[in-house]
Amino acid sequence: MNRNADPQTRVRGWRRFKDAGVVVLMNLWCYPALILWTLLGLVLFPVVFGLGLVFLRMPADRLMRLLVWIYGRGWVVLMSPFVRFRREGMGLIEVGKPCVFVVNHLSFFDTYCMALLPGYDITFAVRSWPFKMFWYSIFMRLARYLDVEGSSWQETLSNCQSTFAAGGTVLFFPEGHRSRDGELQRFYTGAFKVAVAAQVPLVPLCIEGTDHLLPPGRKWFRPCTIRLRALEPIRIRDYSDTDGHILLRKQVKEHIAAALASMRTQNSQ
Amino acid sequence: MTEEEVIELIDSSLAEEFELERADMTPEANIYEDLGLDSLDTVDMVIVLEGAFKFKIREEESIRAIRTLGDIHRFVLEKVAQNT
């Protein structure tokens, strides 16, 4: 560092040096820790799954969803030395009651962050591509996640209704894929049609910060704050008209957009 | 219904369902490349048109050949003519 530089420049230089050091430390810790956690999970899975079936006596798909949630919680713990996780409005969620969750989508790691939700019985409704990857597919099929792209509307609705009947929840990313610029994209109508047809409450969720963790095109994690906020659940009775799902979609998108804007403002202060 | 009314009902229904900008909805617009619809939307598109015109088209083979908004206009106009 230049000894003749003015104090402000020296402070800025020191901060940049410190930030770079934290990024290096974070990546030296996070990558090996996550790989070890995943390998440990894979090795222990057959034993834990078998013991769970025998002693917990819960259906295999529900047990699988519990194990996915525990894996996600482990990820949160391993990342937490470098990532601040904030949960807001979780008291609005009635654990053990069926509902449809809809959440904006910023990063691959959004799915991991769903372990921040208080209940573990979450059935992800996703597109076809993850089902084509065998290392995901086997666990997703065991957990009975929903392939909404590869199923007809009737099949999707019927599978969702079975999940609700067992007290579970279904989670959709209504944008269909990650936002590349952080802005909300068009919302698909599937999640809203399911909520209206099945007459279950819809809980909008807003996630913020995962796009800073590993921005598109980057390979290195960066320290950040990730916030998951549950918004007021929406009772579906008022949306039973023919175009009720469209009105519901519009209102939910407005709620999520407003929450996202306020969370970003708070983060930047 | 006149031809214009049919086309207006198609366009307004699709714009509502898929958050489309009316300015982009020209007959030449490719529904995938220009309007940004995809495989998830095609199922919804059939449901929307069935709901708007009260006919059943989900078994029709010719739906698979639809590429532009103009194709949808022609397809629905034919179905409406057959049903009247």
mmCIF file of C-alpha atoms in Angstrom:
data_model
loop_
_atom_site.group_PDB
_atom_site.id
_atom_site.type_symbol
_atom_site.label_atom_id
_atom_site.label_comp_id
_atom_site.label_asym_id
_atom_site.label_seq_id
_atom_site.Cartn_x
_atom_site.Cartn_y
_atom_site.Cartn_z
ATOM 1 C CA MET A 1 0.000 0.000 0.000
ATOM 2 C CA ASN A 2 1.279 3.473 -0.874
ATOM 3 C CA ARG A 3 2.433 5.180 2.374
ATOM 4 C CA ASN A 4 2.031 8.617 0.763
ATOM 5 C CA ALA A 5 -1.635 8.050 -0.157
ATOM 6 C CA ASP A 6 -4.245 10.122 1.674
ATOM 7 C CA PRO A 7 -6.008 8.425 4.653
ATOM 8 C CA GLN A 8 -9.280 7.855 2.775
ATOM 9 C CA THR A 9 -7.526 6.053 -0.083
ATOM 10 C CA ARG A 10 -5.615 3.918 2.438
ATOM 11 C CA VAL A 11 -8.854 3.000 4.243
ATOM 12 C CA ARG A 12 -10.527 2.084 0.933
ATOM 13 C CA GLY A 13 -7.494 0.008 -0.049
ATOM 14 C CA TRP A 14 -7.509 -1.803 3.303
ATOM 15 C CA ARG A 15 -11.245 -2.510 2.972
ATOM 16 C CA ARG A 16 -10.796 -3.954 -0.517
ATOM 17 C CA PHE A 17 -7.935 -6.126 0.755
ATOM 18 C CA LYS A 18 -10.063 -7.316 3.704
ATOM 19 C CA ASP A 19 -13.110 -8.030 1.467
ATOM 20 C CA ALA A 20 -10.959 -10.041 -0.938
ATOM 21 C CA GLY A 21 -9.594 -12.017 2.015
ATOM 22 C CA VAL A 22 -13.104 -12.816 3.246
ATOM 23 C CA VAL A 23 -14.142 -13.978 -0.248
ATOM 24 C CA VAL A 24 -11.102 -16.288 -0.431
ATOM 25 C CA LEU A 25 -11.799 -17.655 3.064
ATOM 26 C CA MET A 26 -15.482 -18.143 2.245
ATOM 27 C CA ASN A 27 -14.727 -20.149 -0.879
ATOM 28 C CA LEU A 28 -12.004 -22.177 0.848
ATOM 29 C CA TRP A 29 -14.608 -23.106 3.465
ATOM 30 C CA CYS A 30 -17.899 -23.340 1.550
ATOM 31 C CA TYR A 31 -16.949 -25.475 -1.456
ATOM 32 C CA PRO A 32 -15.253 -28.286 0.523
ATOM 33 C CA ALA A 33 -17.870 -28.135 3.297
ATOM 34 C CA LEU A 34 -20.766 -28.400 0.831
ATOM 35 C CA ILE A 35 -19.100 -31.225 -1.087
ATOM 36 C CA LEU A 36 -18.438 -33.136 2.161
ATOM 37 C CA TRP A 37 -21.999 -32.499 3.385
ATOM 38 C CA THR A 38 -23.412 -33.818 0.094
ATOM 39 C CA LEU A 39 -21.134 -36.883 0.100
ATOM 40 C CA LEU A 40 -22.013 -37.593 3.734
ATOM 41 C CA GLY A 41 -25.682 -37.299 2.840
ATOM 42 C CA LEU A 42 -25.306 -39.713 -0.071
ATOM 43 C CA VAL A 43 -23.420 -42.283 2.025
ATOM 44 C CA LEU A 44 -25.781 -42.084 4.992
ATOM 45 C CA PHE A 45 -28.964 -41.783 2.951
ATOM 46 C CA PRO A 46 -29.810 -45.525 2.574
ATOM 47 C CA VAL A 47 -29.310 -46.137 6.316
ATOM 48 C CA VAL A 48 -31.122 -43.006 7.504
ATOM 49 C CA PHE A 49 -33.962 -43.548 5.029
ATOM 50 C CA GLY A 50 -34.344 -47.200 6.084
ATOM 51 C CA LEU A 51 -34.259 -46.354 9.806
ATOM 52 C CA GLY A 52 -36.716 -43.509 9.215
ATOM 53 C CA LEU A 53 -39.172 -45.826 7.496
ATOM 54 C CA VAL A 54 -38.962 -48.313 10.379
ATOM 55 C CA PHE A 55 -38.970 -45.962 13.374
ATOM 56 C CA LEU A 56 -40.790 -42.835 12.189
ATOM 57 C CA ARG A 57 -43.430 -44.846 10.326
ATOM 58 C CA MET A 58 -44.185 -42.109 7.865
ATOM 59 C CA PRO A 59 -44.830 -42.532 4.124
ATOM 60 C CA ALA A 60 -41.640 -42.781 2.050
ATOM 61 C CA ASP A 61 -42.338 -39.593 0.082
ATOM 62 C CA ARG A 62 -42.922 -37.554 3.232
ATOM 63 C CA LEU A 63 -39.769 -38.953 4.819
ATOM 64 C CA MET A 64 -37.821 -38.014 1.689
ATOM 65 C CA ARG A 65 -39.150 -34.457 1.907
ATOM 66 C CA LEU A 66 -38.041 -34.347 5.566
ATOM 67 C CA LEU A 67 -34.529 -35.488 4.568
ATOM 68 C CA VAL A 68 -34.350 -32.877 1.778
ATOM 69 C CA TRP A 69 -35.361 -30.200 4.296
ATOM 70 C CA ILE A 70 -32.667 -31.400 6.756
ATOM 71 C CA TYR A 71 -30.103 -31.325 3.941
ATOM 72 C CA GLY A 72 -31.175 -27.734 3.216
ATOM 73 C CA ARG A 73 -30.887 -26.813 6.901
ATOM 74 C CA GLY A 74 -27.360 -28.254 6.877
ATOM 75 C CA TRP A 75 -26.537 -26.060 3.891
ATOM 76 C CA VAL A 76 -27.820 -23.011 5.793
ATOM 77 C CA VAL A 77 -25.633 -23.860 8.815
ATOM 78 C CA LEU A 78 -22.542 -24.401 6.659
ATOM 79 C CA MET A 79 -23.036 -21.110 4.804
ATOM 80 C CA SER A 80 -23.905 -19.100 7.907
ATOM 81 C CA PRO A 81 -20.330 -18.036 8.848
ATOM 82 C CA PHE A 82 -20.369 -15.930 5.668
ATOM 83 C CA VAL A 83 -24.057 -15.491 4.869
ATOM 84 C CA ARG A 84 -26.593 -13.824 7.137
ATOM 85 C CA PHE A 85 -29.941 -15.575 6.913
ATOM 86 C CA ARG A 86 -32.997 -13.561 7.925
ATOM 87 C CA ARG A 87 -36.488 -15.047 8.248
ATOM 88 C CA GLU A 88 -39.450 -12.696 8.380
ATOM 89 C CA GLY A 89 -43.180 -13.267 8.795
ATOM 90 C CA MET A 90 -42.799 -16.991 9.440
ATOM 91 C CA GLY A 91 -45.505 -16.749 12.116
ATOM 92 C CA LEU A 92 -47.997 -16.213 9.266
ATOM 93 C CA ILE A 93 -47.449 -19.797 8.093
ATOM 94 C CA GLU A 94 -49.624 -22.451 9.691
ATOM 95 C CA VAL A 95 -47.305 -25.453 9.904
ATOM 96 C CA GLY A 96 -49.008 -28.748 9.060
ATOM 97 C CA LYS A 97 -51.854 -27.052 7.149
ATOM 98 C CA PRO A 98 -52.078 -27.440 3.358
ATOM 99 C CA CYS A 99 -51.257 -24.399 1.256
ATOM 100 C CA VAL A 100 -49.661 -23.306 -1.997
ATOM 101 C CA PHE A 101 -46.404 -21.368 -1.627
ATOM 102 C CA VAL A 102 -45.280 -19.092 -4.454
ATOM 103 C CA VAL A 103 -41.834 -17.522 -4.370
ATOM 104 C CA ASN A 104 -39.806 -15.317 -6.709
ATOM 105 C CA HIS A 105 -36.731 -16.924 -8.261
ATOM 106 C CA LEU A 106 -33.277 -15.326 -8.275
ATOM 107 C CA SER A 107 -30.794 -18.163 -7.942
ATOM 108 C CA PHE A 108 -30.205 -21.904 -8.052
ATOM 109 C CA PHE A 109 -29.798 -21.656 -4.267
ATOM 110 C CA ASP A 110 -33.393 -20.458 -3.728
ATOM 111 C CA THR A 111 -34.449 -24.096 -3.420
ATOM 112 C CA TYR A 112 -31.904 -24.664 -0.617
ATOM 113 C CA CYS A 113 -33.247 -21.590 1.183
ATOM 114 C CA MET A 114 -36.701 -23.158 1.383
ATOM 115 C CA ALA A 115 -35.246 -25.032 4.369
ATOM 116 C CA LEU A 116 -35.708 -21.705 6.176
ATOM 117 C CA LEU A 117 -39.459 -22.366 6.124
ATOM 118 C CA PRO A 118 -40.817 -23.686 9.425
ATOM 119 C CA GLY A 119 -42.442 -26.833 7.971
ATOM 120 C CA TYR A 120 -40.590 -29.601 6.158
ATOM 121 C CA ASP A 121 -43.442 -31.116 4.137
ATOM 122 C CA ILE A 122 -42.874 -29.118 0.963
ATOM 123 C CA THR A 123 -43.508 -30.629 -2.464
ATOM 124 C CA PHE A 124 -41.655 -28.686 -5.127
ATOM 125 C CA ALA A 125 -43.503 -28.188 -8.432
ATOM 126 C CA VAL A 126 -40.819 -27.810 -11.082
ATOM 127 C CA ARG A 127 -40.135 -28.023 -14.794
ATOM 128 C CA SER A 128 -38.954 -31.228 -16.501
ATOM 129 C CA TRP A 129 -35.192 -30.592 -16.706
ATOM 130 C CA PRO A 130 -34.248 -31.520 -13.083
ATOM 131 C CA PHE A 131 -36.043 -34.848 -13.536
ATOM 132 C CA LYS A 132 -33.703 -35.607 -16.446
ATOM 133 C CA MET A 133 -30.624 -35.443 -14.187
ATOM 134 C CA PHE A 134 -30.275 -38.813 -12.480
ATOM 135 C CA TRP A 135 -28.501 -37.412 -9.397
ATOM 136 C CA TYR A 136 -31.546 -35.209 -8.695
ATOM 137 C CA SER A 137 -34.173 -37.413 -10.256
ATOM 138 C CA ILE A 138 -33.950 -40.344 -7.845
ATOM 139 C CA PHE A 139 -34.524 -38.129 -4.793
ATOM 140 C CA MET A 140 -37.142 -35.978 -6.507
ATOM 141 C CA ARG A 141 -39.134 -39.017 -7.529
ATOM 142 C CA LEU A 142 -38.889 -40.470 -4.011
ATOM 143 C CA ALA A 143 -40.147 -37.138 -2.646
ATOM 144 C CA ARG A 144 -42.920 -37.116 -5.283
ATOM 145 C CA TYR A 145 -42.014 -33.685 -6.529
ATOM 146 C CA LEU A 146 -44.204 -32.542 -9.395
ATOM 147 C CA ASP A 147 -43.066 -32.328 -13.011
ATOM 148 C CA VAL A 148 -45.534 -29.664 -14.121
ATOM 149 C CA GLU A 149 -44.069 -29.443 -17.621
ATOM 150 C CA GLY A 150 -44.281 -33.147 -18.294
ATOM 151 C CA SER A 151 -47.764 -33.658 -16.824
ATOM 152 C CA SER A 152 -51.206 -32.641 -17.966
ATOM 153 C CA TRP A 153 -53.141 -30.035 -16.009
ATOM 154 C CA GLN A 154 -55.447 -32.772 -14.631
ATOM 155 C CA GLU A 155 -52.476 -34.845 -13.422
ATOM 156 C CA THR A 156 -50.856 -31.827 -11.765
ATOM 157 C CA LEU A 157 -54.072 -30.837 -10.021
ATOM 158 C CA SER A 158 -54.747 -34.394 -8.910
ATOM 159 C CA ASN A 159 -51.199 -34.775 -7.502
ATOM 160 C CA CYS A 160 -51.499 -31.444 -5.678
ATOM 161 C CA GLN A 161 -54.839 -32.469 -4.199
ATOM 162 C CA SER A 162 -53.310 -35.732 -2.920
ATOM 163 C CA THR A 163 -50.525 -33.706 -1.288
ATOM 164 C CA PHE A 164 -53.013 -31.330 0.344
ATOM 165 C CA ALA A 165 -55.169 -34.233 1.538
ATOM 166 C CA ALA A 166 -52.121 -35.581 3.409
ATOM 167 C CA GLY A 167 -51.568 -32.178 5.063
ATOM 168 C CA GLY A 168 -48.654 -31.173 2.806
ATOM 169 C CA THR A 169 -47.823 -27.998 0.916
ATOM 170 C CA VAL A 170 -46.853 -27.403 -2.716
ATOM 171 C CA LEU A 171 -44.254 -24.804 -3.676
ATOM 172 C CA PHE A 172 -44.085 -23.123 -7.081
ATOM 173 C CA PHE A 173 -41.625 -20.678 -8.610
ATOM 174 C CA PRO A 174 -44.252 -18.906 -10.754
ATOM 175 C CA GLU A 175 -41.603 -17.234 -12.925
ATOM 176 C CA GLY A 176 -40.616 -20.695 -14.185
ATOM 177 C CA HIS A 177 -36.892 -19.922 -14.185
ATOM 178 C CA ARG A 178 -34.354 -17.667 -12.501
ATOM 179 C CA SER A 179 -34.391 -13.963 -13.172
ATOM 180 C CA ARG A 180 -31.120 -12.931 -14.845
ATOM 181 C CA ASP A 181 -31.401 -9.254 -13.861
ATOM 182 C CA GLY A 182 -33.110 -9.487 -10.457
ATOM 183 C CA GLU A 183 -36.379 -8.098 -11.808
ATOM 184 C CA LEU A 184 -39.613 -10.060 -11.511
ATOM 185 C CA GLN A 185 -40.531 -11.854 -14.726
ATOM 186 C CA ARG A 186 -43.871 -12.967 -16.115
ATOM 187 C CA PHE A 187 -45.785 -15.246 -13.745
ATOM 188 C CA TYR A 188 -47.188 -18.523 -15.059
ATOM 189 C CA THR A 189 -50.737 -19.203 -13.933
ATOM 190 C CA GLY A 190 -50.370 -22.857 -12.777
ATOM 191 C CA ALA A 191 -49.848 -22.201 -9.066
ATOM 192 C CA PHE A 192 -52.824 -19.853 -8.917
ATOM 193 C CA LYS A 193 -55.086 -22.236 -10.784
ATOM 194 C CA VAL A 194 -54.118 -25.019 -8.366
ATOM 195 C CA ALA A 195 -54.874 -22.854 -5.311
ATOM 196 C CA VAL A 196 -58.276 -21.820 -6.712
ATOM 197 C CA ALA A 197 -59.223 -25.315 -7.902
ATOM 198 C CA ALA A 198 -58.141 -27.004 -4.647
ATOM 199 C CA GLN A 199 -59.439 -24.138 -2.472
ATOM 200 C CA VAL A 200 -56.329 -23.965 -0.307
ATOM 201 C CA PRO A 201 -54.731 -20.741 0.961
ATOM 202 C CA LEU A 202 -51.891 -19.261 -1.046
ATOM 203 C CA VAL A 203 -48.850 -17.944 0.817
ATOM 204 C CA PRO A 204 -46.630 -15.559 -1.185
ATOM 205 C CA LEU A 205 -42.942 -15.689 -0.238
ATOM 206 C CA CYS A 206 -40.306 -13.161 -1.170
ATOM 207 C CA ILE A 207 -36.625 -14.068 -1.299
ATOM 208 C CA GLU A 208 -33.857 -11.516 -1.638
ATOM 209 C CA GLY A 209 -30.063 -11.751 -1.672
ATOM 210 C CA THR A 210 -29.440 -15.157 -3.273
ATOM 211 C CA ASP A 211 -28.530 -13.391 -6.530
ATOM 212 C CA HIS A 212 -25.578 -11.782 -4.692
ATOM 213 C CA LEU A 213 -24.391 -15.111 -3.286
ATOM 214 C CA LEU A 214 -23.360 -16.479 -6.674
ATOM 215 C CA PRO A 215 -24.288 -14.059 -9.470
ATOM 216 C CA PRO A 216 -24.955 -15.576 -12.917
ATOM 217 C CA GLY A 217 -21.720 -16.388 -14.707
ATOM 218 C CA ARG A 218 -19.561 -16.219 -11.545
ATOM 219 C CA LYS A 219 -17.798 -19.164 -9.873
ATOM 220 C CA TRP A 220 -16.985 -17.667 -6.476
ATOM 221 C CA PHE A 221 -19.398 -17.266 -3.582
ATOM 222 C CA ARG A 222 -19.634 -13.802 -2.079
ATOM 223 C CA PRO A 223 -20.742 -12.904 1.465
ATOM 224 C CA CYS A 224 -24.271 -11.533 1.532
ATOM 225 C CA THR A 225 -27.503 -11.319 3.474
ATOM 226 C CA ILE A 226 -30.347 -13.589 2.365
ATOM 227 C CA ARG A 227 -33.852 -12.751 3.509
ATOM 228 C CA LEU A 228 -36.940 -14.895 3.160
ATOM 229 C CA ARG A 229 -40.175 -13.107 3.988
ATOM 230 C CA ALA A 230 -43.619 -14.710 4.208
ATOM 231 C CA LEU A 231 -46.405 -12.354 3.159
ATOM 232 C CA GLU A 232 -49.986 -12.403 4.400
ATOM 233 C CA PRO A 233 -51.683 -15.659 3.299
ATOM 234 C CA ILE A 234 -54.474 -15.171 0.768
ATOM 235 C CA ARG A 235 -57.828 -16.848 1.309
ATOM 236 C CA ILE A 236 -59.054 -18.268 -1.975
ATOM 237 C CA ARG A 237 -62.814 -17.923 -1.495
ATOM 238 C CA ASP A 238 -62.804 -14.483 -3.170
ATOM 239 C CA TYR A 239 -61.196 -15.792 -6.356
ATOM 240 C CA SER A 240 -63.591 -18.525 -7.431
ATOM 241 C CA ASP A 241 -64.867 -16.769 -10.592
ATOM 242 C CA THR A 242 -63.838 -18.015 -14.041
ATOM 243 C CA ASP A 243 -60.876 -15.623 -14.243
ATOM 244 C CA GLY A 244 -60.203 -15.684 -10.491
ATOM 245 C CA HIS A 245 -56.747 -17.194 -10.958
ATOM 246 C CA ILE A 246 -55.717 -14.277 -13.200
ATOM 247 C CA LEU A 247 -56.812 -11.705 -10.627
ATOM 248 C CA LEU A 248 -55.061 -13.721 -7.914
ATOM 249 C CA ARG A 249 -51.853 -13.877 -9.979
ATOM 250 C CA LYS A 250 -51.892 -10.116 -10.555
ATOM 251 C CA GLN A 251 -52.420 -9.318 -6.886
ATOM 252 C CA VAL A 252 -49.773 -11.767 -5.684
ATOM 253 C CA LYS A 253 -47.268 -10.384 -8.184
ATOM 254 C CA GLU A 254 -47.978 -6.867 -6.910
ATOM 255 C CA HIS A 255 -47.486 -8.014 -3.287
ATOM 256 C CA ILE A 256 -44.186 -9.758 -4.093
ATOM 257 C CA ALA A 257 -42.933 -6.805 -6.171
ATOM 258 C CA ALA A 258 -43.724 -4.373 -3.320
ATOM 259 C CA ALA A 259 -42.068 -6.639 -0.724
ATOM 260 C CA LEU A 260 -38.991 -7.118 -2.906
ATOM 261 C CA ALA A 261 -38.637 -3.352 -3.395
ATOM 262 C CA SER A 262 -38.933 -2.666 0.352
ATOM 263 C CA MET A 263 -36.444 -5.436 1.226
ATOM 264 C CA ARG A 264 -33.923 -4.060 -1.280
ATOM 265 C CA THR A 265 -34.354 -0.550 0.087
ATOM 266 C CA GLN A 266 -33.768 -1.814 3.638
ATOM 267 C CA ASN A 267 -30.689 -3.779 2.526
ATOM 268 C CA SER A 268 -29.152 -0.789 0.778
ATOM 269 C CA GLN A 269 -29.512 1.461 3.867
ATOM 270 C CA MET B 1 -69.703 -12.932 -33.647
ATOM 271 C CA THR B 2 -67.924 -11.057 -36.416
ATOM 272 C CA GLU B 3 -64.394 -11.944 -37.449
ATOM 273 C CA GLU B 4 -63.081 -8.810 -35.694
ATOM 274 C CA GLU B 5 -64.896 -9.713 -32.480
ATOM 275 C CA VAL B 6 -63.447 -13.233 -32.540
ATOM 276 C CA ILE B 7 -59.925 -11.893 -33.063
ATOM 277 C CA GLU B 8 -60.392 -9.303 -30.321
ATOM 278 C CA LEU B 9 -61.607 -11.983 -27.881
ATOM 279 C CA ILE B 10 -58.619 -14.226 -28.731
ATOM 280 C CA ASP B 11 -56.106 -11.406 -28.279
ATOM 281 C CA SER B 12 -57.619 -10.026 -25.073
ATOM 282 C CA SER B 13 -57.887 -13.514 -23.523
ATOM 283 C CA LEU B 14 -54.280 -14.386 -24.376
ATOM 284 C CA ALA B 15 -53.014 -10.966 -23.240
ATOM 285 C CA GLU B 16 -54.748 -11.407 -19.867
ATOM 286 C CA GLU B 17 -53.569 -14.976 -19.352
ATOM 287 C CA PHE B 18 -49.959 -14.523 -20.414
ATOM 288 C CA GLU B 19 -49.284 -10.883 -19.465
ATOM 289 C CA LEU B 20 -48.676 -10.001 -23.129
ATOM 290 C CA GLU B 21 -48.315 -6.468 -24.476
ATOM 291 C CA ARG B 22 -51.073 -5.784 -26.989
ATOM 292 C CA ALA B 23 -48.631 -3.831 -29.159
ATOM 293 C CA ASP B 24 -46.569 -7.018 -29.675
ATOM 294 C CA MET B 25 -49.611 -9.067 -30.663
ATOM 295 C CA THR B 26 -49.481 -8.839 -34.438
ATOM 296 C CA PRO B 27 -50.739 -11.705 -36.641
ATOM 297 C CA GLU B 28 -47.148 -12.360 -37.774
ATOM 298 C CA ALA B 29 -45.829 -12.659 -34.204
ATOM 299 C CA ASN B 30 -44.350 -16.087 -33.484
ATOM 300 C CA ILE B 31 -45.932 -17.202 -30.226
ATOM 301 C CA TYR B 32 -42.653 -18.726 -28.977
ATOM 302 C CA GLU B 33 -39.935 -16.433 -30.300
ATOM 303 C CA ASP B 34 -41.784 -13.095 -30.333
ATOM 304 C CA LEU B 35 -44.360 -13.481 -27.565
ATOM 305 C CA GLY B 36 -42.177 -15.606 -25.262
ATOM 306 C CA LEU B 37 -44.616 -18.470 -24.718
ATOM 307 C CA ASP B 38 -43.305 -21.993 -24.127
ATOM 308 C CA SER B 39 -44.393 -25.573 -23.621
ATOM 309 C CA LEU B 40 -45.963 -24.763 -20.226
ATOM 310 C CA ASP B 41 -48.099 -22.107 -21.878
ATOM 311 C CA THR B 42 -49.451 -24.165 -24.767
ATOM 312 C CA VAL B 43 -51.606 -26.254 -22.416
ATOM 313 C CA ASP B 44 -52.915 -23.072 -20.791
ATOM 314 C CA MET B 45 -53.518 -21.524 -24.212
ATOM 315 C CA VAL B 46 -55.844 -24.372 -25.160
ATOM 316 C CA ILE B 47 -57.715 -24.029 -21.841
ATOM 317 C CA VAL B 48 -58.034 -20.254 -22.315
ATOM 318 C CA LEU B 49 -59.425 -20.608 -25.858
ATOM 319 C CA GLU B 50 -61.806 -23.376 -24.793
ATOM 320 C CA GLY B 51 -63.050 -21.171 -21.956
ATOM 321 C CA ALA B 52 -63.460 -18.105 -24.154
ATOM 322 C CA PHE B 53 -65.265 -19.846 -27.037
ATOM 323 C CA LYS B 54 -66.913 -22.765 -25.213
ATOM 324 C CA PHE B 55 -65.568 -25.455 -27.540
ATOM 325 C CA LYS B 56 -63.240 -28.427 -27.083
ATOM 326 C CA ILE B 57 -59.982 -28.314 -29.048
ATOM 327 C CA ARG B 58 -57.468 -30.151 -26.866
ATOM 328 C CA GLU B 59 -57.674 -33.320 -29.002
ATOM 329 C CA GLU B 60 -57.204 -31.460 -32.301
ATOM 330 C CA GLU B 61 -54.025 -32.477 -34.126
ATOM 331 C CA SER B 62 -53.825 -29.179 -36.045
ATOM 332 C CA ILE B 63 -53.058 -27.272 -32.821
ATOM 333 C CA ARG B 64 -49.527 -28.667 -32.948
ATOM 334 C CA ALA B 65 -48.884 -26.803 -36.208
ATOM 335 C CA ILE B 66 -49.667 -23.399 -34.676
ATOM 336 C CA ARG B 67 -46.671 -21.067 -34.722
ATOM 337 C CA THR B 68 -47.997 -17.512 -35.054
ATOM 338 C CA LEU B 69 -50.816 -15.495 -33.566
ATOM 339 C CA GLY B 70 -52.314 -15.409 -37.074
ATOM 340 C CA ASP B 71 -52.382 -19.251 -37.030
ATOM 341 C CA ILE B 72 -54.412 -19.085 -33.801
ATOM 342 C CA HIS B 73 -56.807 -16.550 -35.358
ATOM 343 C CA ARG B 74 -57.372 -18.771 -38.403
ATOM 344 C CA PHE B 75 -57.710 -21.932 -36.298
ATOM 345 C CA VAL B 76 -60.328 -20.393 -33.995
ATOM 346 C CA LEU B 77 -62.223 -18.697 -36.838
ATOM 347 C CA GLU B 78 -62.536 -22.095 -38.554
ATOM 348 C CA LYS B 79 -63.770 -23.748 -35.356
ATOM 349 C CA VAL B 80 -66.281 -20.961 -34.740
ATOM 350 C CA ALA B 81 -67.551 -21.273 -38.345
ATOM 351 C CA GLN B 82 -67.919 -25.064 -37.925
ATOM 352 C CA ASN B 83 -69.889 -24.638 -34.714
ATOM 353 C CA THR B 84 -72.382 -22.095 -36.093
#
